[in-house]
CSV table of C-alpha atoms and ligand atoms in Angstrom, one decimal:
chain,number,residue,atom,x,y,z
A,1,MET,CA,3.8,-8.8,29.8
A,2,ASN,CA,5.1,-12.5,30.2
A,3,ILE,CA,9.0,-12.8,30.0
A,4,GLU,CA,8.8,-16.3,27.7
A,5,ASN,CA,10.2,-15.2,24.2
A,6,LYS,CA,11.1,-11.6,25.3
A,7,THR,CA,14.1,-9.5,24.1
A,8,ILE,CA,15.5,-8.0,27.5
A,9,LEU,CA,18.0,-5.5,27.8
A,10,ILE,CA,19.1,-5.1,31.7
A,11,THR,CA,21.5,-2.6,32.8
A,12,GLY,CA,24.5,-3.1,35.1
A,13,ALA,CA,24.4,-6.8,34.2
A,14,ASN,CA,27.8,-8.1,35.3
A,15,ARG,CA,27.0,-8.5,39.2
A,16,GLY,CA,24.8,-7.8,42.3
A,17,ILE,CA,20.9,-7.6,40.9
A,18,GLY,CA,21.8,-7.3,37.5
A,19,ARG,CA,23.7,-10.2,37.4
A,20,ALA,CA,20.6,-11.8,39.1
A,21,LEU,CA,17.7,-10.3,36.8
A,22,VAL,CA,20.0,-12.0,33.9
A,23,ASN,CA,19.9,-15.4,35.1
A,24,GLU,CA,16.0,-15.1,35.6
A,25,ALA,CA,15.2,-13.9,32.9
A,26,LEU,CA,16.8,-16.7,31.2
A,27,LYS,CA,14.9,-19.2,33.3
A,28,ARG,CA,11.8,-17.5,32.4
A,29,GLY,CA,12.5,-18.9,29.1
A,30,ALA,CA,13.3,-14.7,27.7
A,31,LYS,CA,14.3,-15.2,23.6
A,32,ARG,CA,17.5,-13.0,24.2
A,33,VAL,CA,19.0,-11.2,26.8
A,34,TYR,CA,21.3,-7.8,26.0
A,35,GLY,CA,23.5,-7.7,29.4
A,36,GLY,CA,25.0,-3.8,29.3
A,37,THR,CA,28.2,-4.3,31.2
A,38,ARG,CA,31.5,-2.2,31.4
A,39,GLY,CA,33.4,-5.1,31.9
A,40,ALA,CA,33.6,-8.6,30.9
A,41,LEU,CA,30.2,-10.9,31.2
A,42,GLU,CA,30.6,-14.4,31.5
A,43,SER,CA,27.7,-16.5,30.1
A,44,THR,CA,27.5,-20.4,28.6
A,45,ASP,CA,23.8,-19.0,27.8
A,46,GLN,CA,24.0,-18.6,23.8
A,47,ARG,CA,20.5,-16.4,24.6
A,48,LEU,CA,22.9,-13.8,26.6
A,49,THR,CA,24.4,-11.2,24.3
A,50,PRO,CA,27.3,-8.7,26.4
A,51,LEU,CA,26.9,-5.1,25.4
A,52,THR,CA,29.3,-2.5,26.4
A,53,LEU,CA,27.2,0.3,28.1
A,54,ASP,CA,28.5,2.5,30.4
A,55,VAL,CA,25.2,5.0,31.2
A,56,THR,CA,26.8,7.7,31.5
A,57,SER,CA,28.7,7.2,28.1
A,58,VAL,CA,26.7,8.5,25.0
A,59,SER,CA,28.4,7.3,22.5
A,60,GLN,CA,28.6,3.5,24.5
A,61,ILE,CA,24.6,4.0,24.5
A,62,GLN,CA,24.2,4.8,20.6
A,63,ARG,CA,27.0,1.7,20.1
A,64,ALA,CA,25.0,-0.3,22.2
A,65,VAL,CA,21.3,0.9,19.9
A,66,ASP,CA,23.1,0.1,17.0
A,67,GLU,CA,23.7,-3.6,18.1
A,68,VAL,CA,20.2,-4.1,18.9
A,69,ASP,CA,17.2,-4.8,16.6
A,70,THR,CA,14.3,-5.3,18.8
A,71,LEU,CA,13.6,-5.2,22.5
A,72,ASP,CA,10.6,-5.6,24.9
A,73,VAL,CA,11.4,-4.7,27.7
A,74,LEU,CA,14.6,-2.4,29.4
A,75,ILE,CA,15.5,-2.7,32.7
A,76,ASN,CA,17.7,0.8,34.1
A,77,ASN,CA,19.5,-1.4,36.8
A,78,ALA,CA,22.6,0.4,37.0
A,79,GLY,CA,23.9,2.3,39.7
A,80,VAL,CA,25.9,3.7,42.0
A,81,ALA,CA,25.6,4.2,46.0
A,82,ILE,CA,28.6,6.4,48.0
A,83,TYR,CA,28.3,7.6,51.4
A,84,ASP,CA,28.4,11.0,51.9
A,85,ASP,CA,26.8,13.8,53.8
A,86,LEU,CA,26.1,16.2,51.1
A,87,SER,CA,29.2,18.2,51.7
A,88,ASN,CA,30.5,17.0,48.3
A,89,LEU,CA,29.6,18.0,45.3
A,90,ASP,CA,31.1,15.9,42.7
A,91,VAL,CA,29.6,12.8,44.8
A,92,ILE,CA,26.0,14.1,44.2
A,93,GLU,CA,26.4,14.9,40.5
A,94,LYS,CA,28.1,11.4,40.3
A,95,HIS,CA,24.7,9.9,41.8
A,96,LEU,CA,23.0,12.2,39.0
A,97,ALA,CA,25.1,11.6,36.2
A,98,VAL,CA,24.3,7.9,37.2
A,99,ASN,CA,21.2,6.9,38.9
A,100,PHE,CA,18.9,9.7,37.1
A,101,LEU,CA,20.5,11.1,34.0
A,102,GLY,CA,21.9,7.4,32.7
A,103,VAL,CA,18.6,6.3,33.2
A,104,PHE,CA,17.0,9.0,31.5
A,105,LYS,CA,19.5,8.6,28.2
A,106,VAL,CA,19.5,5.1,28.0
A,107,THR,CA,15.5,5.3,27.9
A,108,ARG,CA,15.4,7.8,25.3
A,109,ALA,CA,17.8,6.1,23.4
A,110,PHE,CA,15.9,2.6,23.3
A,111,LEU,CA,12.5,4.0,23.2
A,112,PRO,CA,12.2,3.2,19.6
A,113,PHE,CA,12.4,0.0,20.0
A,114,LEU,CA,10.1,-0.3,22.7
A,115,GLN,CA,7.3,2.5,21.1
A,116,ARG,CA,7.2,-0.5,18.4
A,117,SER,CA,6.9,-3.6,20.8
A,118,LYS,CA,4.7,-1.8,23.1
A,119,GLY,CA,6.9,-2.5,25.4
A,120,ALA,CA,7.9,-1.9,29.2
A,121,ILE,CA,10.7,0.2,30.9
A,122,VAL,CA,11.4,-1.4,34.3
A,123,ASN,CA,13.6,1.1,36.3
A,124,ASN,CA,15.6,-0.2,39.9
A,125,LEU,CA,14.7,2.6,42.2
A,126,SER,CA,14.8,2.0,46.1
A,127,LEU,CA,12.9,2.7,49.4
A,128,ALA,CA,15.2,5.6,49.8
A,129,ALA,CA,13.5,7.2,47.0
A,130,LEU,CA,10.1,7.9,49.3
A,131,ALA,CA,12.2,8.9,52.4
A,132,PRO,CA,16.1,10.0,52.0
A,133,LEU,CA,18.5,7.7,53.8
A,134,PRO,CA,20.5,10.5,55.3
A,135,ILE,CA,23.9,8.6,55.3
A,136,ILE,CA,23.5,8.1,51.6
A,137,PRO,CA,21.6,11.3,50.7
A,138,GLY,CA,23.4,12.3,47.3
A,139,TYR,CA,21.9,8.9,46.6
A,140,SER,CA,18.7,9.1,47.9
A,141,ILE,CA,18.2,12.8,45.9
A,142,SER,CA,18.7,10.9,42.8
A,143,LYS,CA,16.8,7.7,43.4
A,144,ALA,CA,13.7,10.6,44.4
A,145,ALA,CA,14.6,12.5,40.8
A,146,ALA,CA,14.3,8.8,39.2
A,147,SER,CA,11.0,8.2,40.4
A,148,ASN,CA,9.9,11.3,39.5
A,149,MET,CA,10.7,11.0,36.1
A,150,THR,CA,9.2,7.2,36.0
A,151,GLN,CA,6.2,8.7,37.1
A,152,SER,CA,6.0,11.1,34.2
A,153,LEU,CA,7.3,8.7,31.4
A,154,ARG,CA,4.9,6.6,32.6
A,155,ALA,CA,1.8,9.2,32.0
A,156,LEU,CA,3.9,10.6,28.8
A,157,LEU,CA,3.9,6.7,27.3
A,158,ALA,CA,0.5,5.5,28.6
A,159,GLY,CA,-0.8,6.5,25.0
A,160,GLN,CA,1.4,4.6,23.2
A,161,ALA,CA,1.4,1.3,24.9
A,162,VAL,CA,4.5,1.4,26.4
A,163,THR,CA,4.0,0.6,30.6
A,164,VAL,CA,6.8,2.5,33.0
A,165,HIS,CA,7.6,0.3,36.3
A,166,GLY,CA,8.7,1.5,39.7
A,167,VAL,CA,10.7,-1.0,41.5
A,168,PHE,CA,11.0,0.2,44.9
A,169,LEU,CA,13.8,-2.0,46.4
A,170,GLY,CA,14.9,-2.6,50.3
A,171,PRO,CA,17.9,-3.8,51.3
A,172,ILE,CA,19.6,-6.6,48.9
A,173,ASP,CA,22.8,-8.8,49.7
A,174,THR,CA,25.1,-6.9,47.0
A,175,ASP,CA,28.4,-5.3,46.8
A,176,MET,CA,26.7,-1.7,46.7
A,177,ASN,CA,25.8,-2.0,50.5
A,178,ARG,CA,28.2,-4.6,52.1
A,179,GLY,CA,29.2,-2.2,55.2
A,180,PHE,CA,25.4,-2.0,56.3
A,181,ASP,CA,24.7,-4.5,58.6
A,182,ILE,CA,21.1,-4.6,58.8
A,183,PRO,CA,18.8,-8.1,56.9
A,184,LYS,CA,19.1,-8.3,53.2
A,185,ALA,CA,17.0,-10.1,50.7
A,186,SER,CA,19.4,-12.6,48.2
A,187,THR,CA,19.8,-10.7,44.7
A,188,GLU,CA,17.7,-14.3,43.5
A,189,SER,CA,14.6,-13.6,45.7
A,190,ALA,CA,14.5,-9.8,44.4
A,191,ALA,CA,14.8,-10.6,40.5
A,192,ARG,CA,12.1,-13.0,41.2
A,193,GLY,CA,9.9,-10.2,42.5
A,194,ILE,CA,10.6,-7.5,39.9
A,195,PHE,CA,9.6,-10.3,37.3
A,196,ASP,CA,6.6,-11.2,39.3
A,197,GLY,CA,5.4,-7.8,39.3
A,198,LEU,CA,5.7,-7.1,35.9
A,199,GLU,CA,4.5,-10.1,35.2
A,200,LYS,CA,1.6,-9.2,37.2
A,201,GLY,CA,1.5,-5.5,35.6
A,202,GLU,CA,1.8,-3.9,38.8
A,203,GLU,CA,3.2,-0.1,38.2
A,204,ASP,CA,5.4,0.2,41.2
A,205,ILE,CA,7.0,-3.5,42.2
A,206,PHE,CA,8.0,-4.1,46.4
A,207,PRO,CA,10.3,-7.5,45.2
A,208,ASP,CA,11.6,-7.7,48.8
A,209,PRO,CA,9.8,-8.2,52.5
A,210,ALA,CA,11.1,-4.7,53.4
A,211,SER,CA,9.9,-2.9,50.3
A,212,GLN,CA,6.3,-5.0,50.7
A,213,ALA,CA,6.0,-3.8,54.0
A,214,ILE,CA,4.8,-0.5,52.7
A,215,ALA,CA,2.9,-1.9,49.4
A,216,GLU,CA,0.0,-1.2,50.3
A,217,GLY,CA,0.5,1.8,52.1
A,218,TRP,CA,2.2,3.8,49.1
A,219,ARG,CA,-0.6,2.2,46.4
A,220,THR,CA,-3.4,3.6,48.9
A,221,GLY,CA,-1.8,6.9,49.6
A,222,VAL,CA,-1.1,10.6,48.6
A,223,PRO,CA,1.3,10.9,46.7
A,224,LYS,CA,-0.2,8.3,44.3
A,225,ALA,CA,-3.3,9.6,44.2
A,226,LEU,CA,-1.9,13.0,43.1
A,227,GLU,CA,0.3,10.8,40.6
A,228,ARG,CA,-3.1,9.9,38.9
A,229,GLN,CA,-4.8,13.0,39.5
A,230,PHE,CA,-2.1,15.0,37.6
A,231,ALA,CA,-1.7,12.5,34.9
A,232,ALA,CA,-5.0,13.3,33.5
A,233,PHE,CA,-2.9,16.3,32.5
A,234,VAL,CA,-1.1,14.8,29.6
A,235,PRO,CA,-2.9,15.0,26.5
A,236,GLN,CA,-3.4,11.9,24.0
A,237,SER,CA,-0.5,13.0,21.7
A,238,ALA,CA,2.7,11.0,21.3
A,239,ALA,CA,6.1,11.7,23.1
A,240,SER,CA,9.2,11.3,21.6
A,241,LEU,CA,12.0,12.8,24.3
A,242,GLU,CA,13.7,14.3,21.5
B,1,NAP,N1,21.8,-3.4,46.6
B,1,NAP,C1,20.8,-2.7,47.4
B,1,NAP,O1,20.3,-2.8,48.8
B,1,NAP,C2,19.9,-2.0,46.7
B,1,NAP,C3,18.7,-1.3,47.4
B,1,NAP,C4,18.0,-0.4,46.7
B,1,NAP,C5,18.2,-0.4,45.1
B,1,NAP,N2,19.4,-0.9,44.5
B,1,NAP,C6,19.7,-0.7,43.4
B,1,NAP,O2,19.7,-1.6,42.2
B,1,NAP,C7,20.8,-1.4,41.6
B,1,NAP,C8,21.5,-2.6,41.0
B,1,NAP,O3,22.2,-2.4,42.5
B,1,NAP,P1,23.2,-3.5,43.0
B,1,NAP,O4,22.7,-3.3,44.6
B,1,NAP,O5,23.2,-4.7,42.3
B,1,NAP,O6,24.6,-3.0,42.9
B,1,NAP,P2,26.3,-3.2,42.5
B,1,NAP,O7,26.3,-5.1,43.3
B,1,NAP,O8,26.9,-2.2,43.6
B,1,NAP,O9,26.2,-3.0,41.1
B,1,NAP,C9,25.9,-2.3,40.7
B,1,NAP,C10,25.7,-2.1,39.0
B,1,NAP,O10,25.6,-0.8,38.6
B,1,NAP,C11,26.9,-1.1,37.2
B,1,NAP,N3,27.0,0.6,37.2
B,1,NAP,C12,28.0,1.7,38.1
B,1,NAP,N4,27.8,2.5,37.6
B,1,NAP,C13,27.9,2.6,35.8
B,1,NAP,C14,27.8,3.2,35.0
B,1,NAP,N5,28.2,4.4,34.9
B,1,NAP,N6,27.4,2.3,34.1
B,1,NAP,C15,27.1,1.2,33.8
B,1,NAP,N7,26.6,0.6,34.8
B,1,NAP,C16,26.9,0.8,35.7
B,1,NAP,C17,27.8,-1.7,38.2
B,1,NAP,O11,29.1,-1.9,37.1
B,1,NAP,P3,30.7,-2.1,37.3
B,1,NAP,O12,30.8,-3.8,37.9
B,1,NAP,O13,31.5,-1.8,35.9
B,1,NAP,O14,31.2,-1.1,38.9
B,1,NAP,C18,27.0,-2.6,38.4
B,1,NAP,O15,27.0,-3.9,37.4
B,1,NAP,C19,21.3,-0.4,41.4
B,1,NAP,O16,20.2,0.8,40.9
B,1,NAP,C20,20.9,0.2,42.9
B,1,NAP,O17,20.6,1.8,43.3
B,1,NAP,C21,20.2,-1.4,45.1
């Protein structure tokens, strides 16, 4: 998958990693970038089209679908992370609504475009999907759920030539982890790592130094072997997600 001349939709495109992905896609020669946003999205590049898109809003998702005519790559990037200790059910539900169900609802809505283009779905996950970061357990649960869904979608859509990629991000310097004092990669380098992985056809993408450190272990480990073993049970018929 080469980004040049492709049409790409990125959720949560107004800041952080999403904004860097927009800039990197434009730099790599994307034909059109749809920037999903809940607020303003500034750009002087004619190829960037803002789309009002709260990923928890079924009506906004439907309106966004109506504004798009083709799509090659969907990047599910929008996310929230709230410090918690599993004592507040609302916080757990909020994480699941955005980071898990939001990804699912947006993917389901845009899937027909990706089936037509034989395109790609890229889900921005986290190392916390693989092992919980217990200062943000609600977040970790939602990313584990999104990772598990990513694996199922990969198997279900393989027969339709839609590829599904999970991005296991380590710490990146954004508002999301502003108070957490650890080494962080820049948003620009993370965006480059994500598109490099996609262009190389990697199903699991490790775009920064912290994630790269575990890439080999993940790719040769038991969970990956089980994913492949279980995927073999999927019949070759098409998945519609409807
Ligand atoms: N930063 C890290 O260290 C790190 C590590 C691992 C994974 N990730 C993942 O990378 C992705 C981007 O994170 P980030 O660090 O760039 O976060 P960020 O700077 O906090 O930005 C989050 C983005 O998601 C949007 N968003 C939040 N809720 C939304 C909703 N309901 N509908 C639509 N958009 C929504 C925000 O929009 P508003 O501006 O409107 O709030 C914003 O554009 C997330 O999925 C995150 O979990 C980040």
